[in-house]
Amino acid sequence: MSRIATSPGAASAEAIAPETERRGMAPAAQTGNLAPDPEWLTRRRAEAWAIQRATPFPSTRSEEWRYTDLARILPLDDLLPRGSGRPRVDGARGGAVHLPESVRCAIARDDDCAGRVIEMNGAVVSVELDPELASRGVVLDSLRRAAHTDPRVRAHLATEAVPATDGKFPALNAALWTDGVFLRVPRNVDIERPIRLNRWISRSGPATFSRILVLAEEHSRVSLVEEIQSPDLDRATLAHAAVELYARGGARVRYLSLQRLGHGAAWIANQRTLAEADSTLDTLNVALGGSFHRVDLNARLLGAGANSDMLGLYFGDEDQHFDFNTSQDHVAPHARSDLLYKGALDGAARGVFRGIIRVHEGAQRTDAYQTNRNLLLSEGAVATSLPNLEIGADDVRCSHGATVGQLDAEALFYLMSRGMSRERAERLVVTGFLGEVLGRLPFADVTGKVTREIETKLRATRTLRKTG
Amino acid sequence: MGKSPLLSVTGLSARVADEEIDILRGVDLAIRPGETHAIMGPNGSGKSTLAKVVAGHPTYETTGGSVALRGEDLLEMEPDERSQAGVFMAFQYPIAIPGVSIANFLRTALQARLEDGEELDLFDFQELLMERMELLEMDPAFAQRPVNDGFSGGEKKRNEILQMAVLKPALALMDETDSGLDIDALRVVAHGVNRLREENPEMAVLLITHYQRILNHVIPDVVHVMYRGRIVESGGPEVAMELEARGYEEYRKAHVA
Ligand SMILES: Nc1ncnc2c1ncn2[C@@H]1O[C@H](COP(=O)(O)OP(=O)(O)OP(=O)(O)O)[C@@H](O)[C@H]1O
Ligand SMILES: [Mg+2]
């Protein structure tokens, strides 16, 4: 089956729908004229709103936010959509939607895909899926729309994996989410090519909230690659996502999130993965852009034989601030999780990693690993790393480690003695250092995009330093 | 030997930057194109320091003398400029570069030699790399391994010679490339070096070693003895033979006297 092309240039929910019908694709979301929320959802939003009202914004007094002073990063008083004294959620206005150049460029660089969702400013504007997969029962849709049509969405949102009670941002999201992605893969269906999600924030303004819900039934396989972009923004602007990934027995889910926002943008994500027996649930979080990036990732190993590779990669420069808060919950025995987060920090960038492995009582034969490595490329960059263990069983294999290091002068000399300039040598060391992460979850186009962007960033800061 | 020297080191003294004591204390050495010199000497006498100062290692500062390649002042150049001018040092202790494959590493090194905007021909590169690996009896899969990461001692040494064979220097400084090689590997590496000398009869080699053995394969024109930061004796291959027999005792006595 050939590549599914999203029409370049102008696209709109209305324009895409007929086209997809013509090609016999699954129905596209028409967020422009959505019916109001179903009654159960309105009720849930109101409950979540009450919870968020009772929950203050996190401050540095809480252990989990100790190194990130949110109030200094985001205009908390001015963060939310206007008039949000009570939750009111607008879908996107209809009409033509222009895909910005950088999104088109990102799409052009993608390898083949089995389906694609495009979301702009928190509203899904286009959904496409390989018709063959649709005919086998795969559902890829706007979450907002699926809330009306798919009883599973209701069931899952009622027992949310990222519930409003998890904290301020999960509560805000549960109350205010405008749209997102619903992806369900039936039993035994193996989707080889990835599903893509392109998100675009076009301007500064109030926060946008969206959700991802992935249900991979027994022995199915699917990969979701998310890429979020924006131009440089003149005011701090938040995009938030709540991500819920379920892998049923024997299923394999891979989720890759590529953050390439512009300066001024803030990205906060609450992610939870639920891995049942013999399933594989791997994640990769890549932070390159934006001014602020915070991910709370909770991996739950719920059945014997479950496995989660948890990968992270960040490259910060200037005043970028990245904060990862991860937890590996081994609820069931005989499961494995392996976390590797690696980052390079240049300029005055700041990286925070806080991770915990929790081996619950009775989770014998747990294999759990946690590694965070940081490379500081400048005097002004700072990395804070806080790995942690909490072990409630006696027959386990666990390890955790953290390093913060500088560019190795011997390595640079070695490369320079082979004829490479200092800049080239640094680029090679940094991409090699970070490449270990990409090598563990190889998607050629993702690796390509990330490597190129890192090289561009390195080139930019090094040139600045020389001339400045 | 009417040729002017390729490398001329005169009265060179050097120390670790910000330290008080010179490690090299007036080294004189001239190597003409096509010549092979060996330097022997006890541990800590300054052999590696000499090679590293010539290659431009930033740890050391020179406190006197000069180093020139084809009459050009090397000490003024950055390590990458020296490499591009034709200097190559095979490290005594090669450094691991995690995540960077040998192929990528060498491709980048060759690309760095081209003008801005010029692109390395990847087919030519691949061909050259494979031919060189064959010469050194290396498994082609080795090219995909990260540079020196987890390599055995012998693999590291062989990898140094592979780089040398790809980069084709005018001056090869080989710092104890023979240590850590098994007998067969030594033969292969020596054969590789000799092949390079045949390909480029102008190539000069400075071979730092503790053992006579490699000199049976790579025959030197001159053998130097280094002692406490100076070259205290120079002669033909027979010097190496004699050292093998009697060690460095006589220099020690002379030094004390
Ligand atoms: N970076 C350094 N810091 C401190 N001391 C150094 C450094 N480099 C060299 N030295 C000292 O200088 C002296 C010469 O060292 P060098 O490595 O040149 O000896 P060598 O002749 O190569 O010895 P070997 O045969 O053991 O390889 C030694 O005493 C060594 O400890
Ligand atoms: Mg030495």
Short mmCIF file of C-alpha atoms in Angstrom, two decimals, chain B residues 30-217:
data_model
loop_
_atom_site.label_atom_id
_atom_site.label_comp_id
_atom_site.label_asym_id
_atom_site.label_seq_id
_atom_site.Cartn_x
_atom_site.Cartn_y
_atom_site.Cartn_z
CA ALA B 30 65.25 15.06 12.08
CA ILE B 31 63.33 12.65 9.88
CA ARG B 32 63.61 12.86 6.11
CA PRO B 33 60.87 11.76 3.72
CA GLY B 34 60.81 8.01 3.29
CA GLU B 35 62.77 7.31 6.47
CA THR B 36 61.71 5.10 9.30
CA HIS B 37 62.99 5.94 12.76
CA ALA B 38 62.49 4.01 15.95
CA ILE B 39 62.60 5.45 19.43
CA MET B 40 63.22 3.19 22.37
CA GLY B 41 63.67 4.11 25.97
CA PRO B 42 62.59 3.19 29.48
CA ASN B 43 59.10 3.79 30.81
CA GLY B 44 58.48 7.41 31.58
CA SER B 45 61.39 8.71 29.52
CA GLY B 46 59.10 10.95 27.44
CA LYS B 47 58.48 9.01 24.23
CA SER B 48 54.71 9.44 24.24
CA THR B 49 55.07 13.03 25.33
CA LEU B 50 57.22 13.71 22.28
CA ALA B 51 54.65 12.15 19.95
CA LYS B 52 51.79 14.03 21.62
CA VAL B 53 53.59 17.36 21.49
CA VAL B 54 54.20 16.83 17.77
CA ALA B 55 50.52 15.95 17.28
CA GLY B 56 49.41 18.98 19.33
CA HIS B 57 47.99 17.54 22.54
CA PRO B 58 46.62 20.47 24.57
CA THR B 59 47.85 19.09 27.91
CA TYR B 60 51.43 20.03 27.12
CA GLU B 61 53.10 23.35 26.69
CA THR B 62 56.44 23.78 25.00
CA THR B 63 59.04 25.67 26.96
CA GLY B 64 61.70 25.85 24.27
CA GLY B 65 62.81 24.69 20.86
CA SER B 66 60.83 24.14 17.71
CA VAL B 67 58.95 21.54 15.70
CA ALA B 68 58.57 21.94 11.96
CA LEU B 69 56.96 19.91 9.23
CA ARG B 70 58.40 20.64 5.78
CA GLY B 71 59.84 23.78 7.36
CA GLU B 72 56.43 24.93 8.63
CA ASP B 73 56.04 25.66 12.32
CA LEU B 74 53.80 22.90 13.72
CA LEU B 75 53.58 24.38 17.19
CA GLU B 76 51.46 27.23 15.84
CA MET B 77 48.87 24.84 14.47
CA GLU B 78 45.78 23.26 16.01
CA PRO B 79 45.76 19.46 16.15
CA ASP B 80 43.32 19.25 13.23
CA GLU B 81 45.54 21.50 11.12
CA ARG B 82 48.54 19.31 11.88
CA SER B 83 46.53 16.27 10.85
CA GLN B 84 45.55 17.93 7.61
CA ALA B 85 49.19 18.89 7.05
CA GLY B 86 50.02 15.18 7.14
CA VAL B 87 50.74 14.25 10.77
CA PHE B 88 49.16 11.11 12.16
CA MET B 89 49.65 9.66 15.62
CA ALA B 90 48.63 6.10 16.38
CA PHE B 91 47.81 6.37 20.08
CA GLN B 92 49.42 4.22 22.73
CA TYR B 93 46.05 4.28 24.50
CA PRO B 94 43.30 4.90 21.93
CA ILE B 95 40.17 6.66 23.20
CA ALA B 96 36.64 5.26 23.00
CA ILE B 97 34.03 7.39 21.24
CA PRO B 98 30.70 5.83 22.24
CA GLY B 99 27.96 5.85 19.66
CA VAL B 100 30.25 6.76 16.75
CA SER B 101 30.99 3.92 14.37
CA ILE B 102 34.41 3.49 12.80
CA ALA B 103 32.85 4.09 9.39
CA ASN B 104 31.14 7.30 10.48
CA PHE B 105 34.29 8.46 12.25
CA LEU B 106 36.51 7.94 9.21
CA ARG B 107 33.94 9.40 6.85
CA THR B 108 33.81 12.53 9.00
CA ALA B 109 37.61 12.70 9.15
CA LEU B 110 37.87 12.51 5.38
CA GLN B 111 35.00 14.95 4.87
CA ALA B 112 36.86 17.41 7.11
CA ARG B 113 39.74 17.37 4.63
CA LEU B 114 37.55 18.64 1.81
CA GLU B 115 36.78 22.22 0.94
CA ASP B 116 33.51 23.72 2.20
CA GLY B 117 30.67 22.63 -0.04
CA GLU B 118 32.56 19.65 -1.39
CA GLU B 119 30.98 16.29 -0.60
CA LEU B 120 32.84 13.07 0.03
CA ASP B 121 31.98 10.43 -2.54
CA LEU B 122 30.44 7.73 -0.40
CA PHE B 123 31.04 4.93 -2.87
CA ASP B 124 34.72 5.74 -3.15
CA PHE B 125 34.90 5.93 0.62
CA GLN B 126 33.22 2.60 1.10
CA GLU B 127 35.56 1.03 -1.40
CA LEU B 128 38.65 2.49 0.25
CA LEU B 129 37.47 1.42 3.71
CA MET B 130 36.76 -2.14 2.63
CA GLU B 131 40.07 -2.42 0.80
CA ARG B 132 41.93 -1.17 3.88
CA MET B 133 40.09 -3.51 6.20
CA GLU B 134 40.96 -6.39 3.95
CA LEU B 135 44.61 -5.37 3.97
CA LEU B 136 44.57 -5.46 7.76
CA GLU B 137 42.55 -8.69 7.79
CA MET B 138 39.64 -7.09 9.59
CA ASP B 139 36.04 -8.27 9.48
CA PRO B 140 33.99 -5.68 7.49
CA ALA B 141 31.34 -5.77 10.25
CA PHE B 142 33.94 -4.14 12.49
CA ALA B 143 33.37 -0.84 10.66
CA GLN B 144 29.96 -0.58 12.32
CA ARG B 145 31.30 -0.87 15.84
CA PRO B 146 31.67 2.28 17.90
CA VAL B 147 35.26 3.51 17.90
CA ASN B 148 37.34 1.68 20.54
CA ASP B 149 34.25 1.07 22.66
CA GLY B 150 34.79 -2.27 24.32
CA PHE B 151 37.61 -3.18 21.92
CA SER B 152 40.31 -5.57 23.06
CA GLY B 153 43.82 -4.13 23.32
CA GLY B 154 44.78 -5.69 20.00
CA GLU B 155 41.62 -4.48 18.26
CA LYS B 156 42.36 -0.94 19.34
CA LYS B 157 45.85 -1.07 17.88
CA ARG B 158 44.64 -2.54 14.63
CA ASN B 159 41.97 0.17 14.45
CA GLU B 160 44.68 2.83 14.78
CA ILE B 161 46.49 1.38 11.79
CA LEU B 162 43.23 1.18 9.87
CA GLN B 163 42.76 4.91 10.40
CA MET B 164 46.30 5.54 9.31
CA ALA B 165 45.78 3.46 6.19
CA VAL B 166 42.64 5.42 5.31
CA LEU B 167 44.04 8.88 6.09
CA LYS B 168 47.40 8.23 4.38
CA PRO B 169 49.62 10.57 6.38
CA ALA B 170 52.99 11.98 5.37
CA LEU B 171 54.32 11.39 8.86
CA ALA B 172 53.15 8.47 10.98
CA LEU B 173 53.92 8.53 14.69
CA MET B 174 53.26 5.05 16.00
CA ASP B 175 53.27 4.93 19.76
CA GLU B 176 53.74 1.34 20.90
CA THR B 177 51.43 -0.01 18.25
CA ASP B 178 53.13 -3.36 18.73
CA SER B 179 52.30 -3.69 22.44
CA GLY B 180 49.26 -5.82 23.02
CA LEU B 181 49.34 -7.44 19.57
CA ASP B 182 49.62 -11.20 19.30
CA ILE B 183 52.26 -12.61 16.99
CA ASP B 184 49.95 -12.97 14.00
CA ALA B 185 48.43 -9.53 14.51
CA LEU B 186 51.89 -8.01 14.71
CA ARG B 187 52.74 -9.54 11.36
CA VAL B 188 49.51 -8.25 9.80
CA VAL B 189 49.98 -4.74 11.17
CA ALA B 190 53.64 -4.64 10.08
CA HIS B 191 52.59 -5.82 6.64
CA GLY B 192 50.02 -2.99 6.54
CA VAL B 193 52.63 -0.40 7.47
CA ASN B 194 55.01 -1.72 4.85
CA ARG B 195 52.27 -1.60 2.23
CA LEU B 196 51.69 2.06 3.04
CA ARG B 197 55.39 2.73 2.75
CA GLU B 198 55.39 1.08 -0.68
CA GLU B 199 52.35 3.06 -1.78
CA ASN B 200 53.93 6.28 -0.65
CA PRO B 201 57.73 6.00 -0.59
CA GLU B 202 57.87 9.53 0.80
CA MET B 203 56.01 8.58 3.97
CA ALA B 204 58.08 8.92 7.11
CA VAL B 205 57.53 6.76 10.16
CA LEU B 206 58.45 7.29 13.79
CA LEU B 207 58.00 4.08 15.62
CA ILE B 208 58.00 4.11 19.41
CA THR B 209 58.57 0.67 20.82
CA HIS B 210 60.01 -1.35 23.67
CA TYR B 211 60.73 -4.42 21.61
CA GLN B 212 63.10 -5.44 18.91
CA ARG B 213 60.42 -7.76 17.49
CA ILE B 214 58.51 -5.25 15.35
CA LEU B 215 61.77 -3.91 13.96
CA ASN B 216 62.33 -7.28 12.30
CA HIS B 217 59.24 -6.55 10.19
#
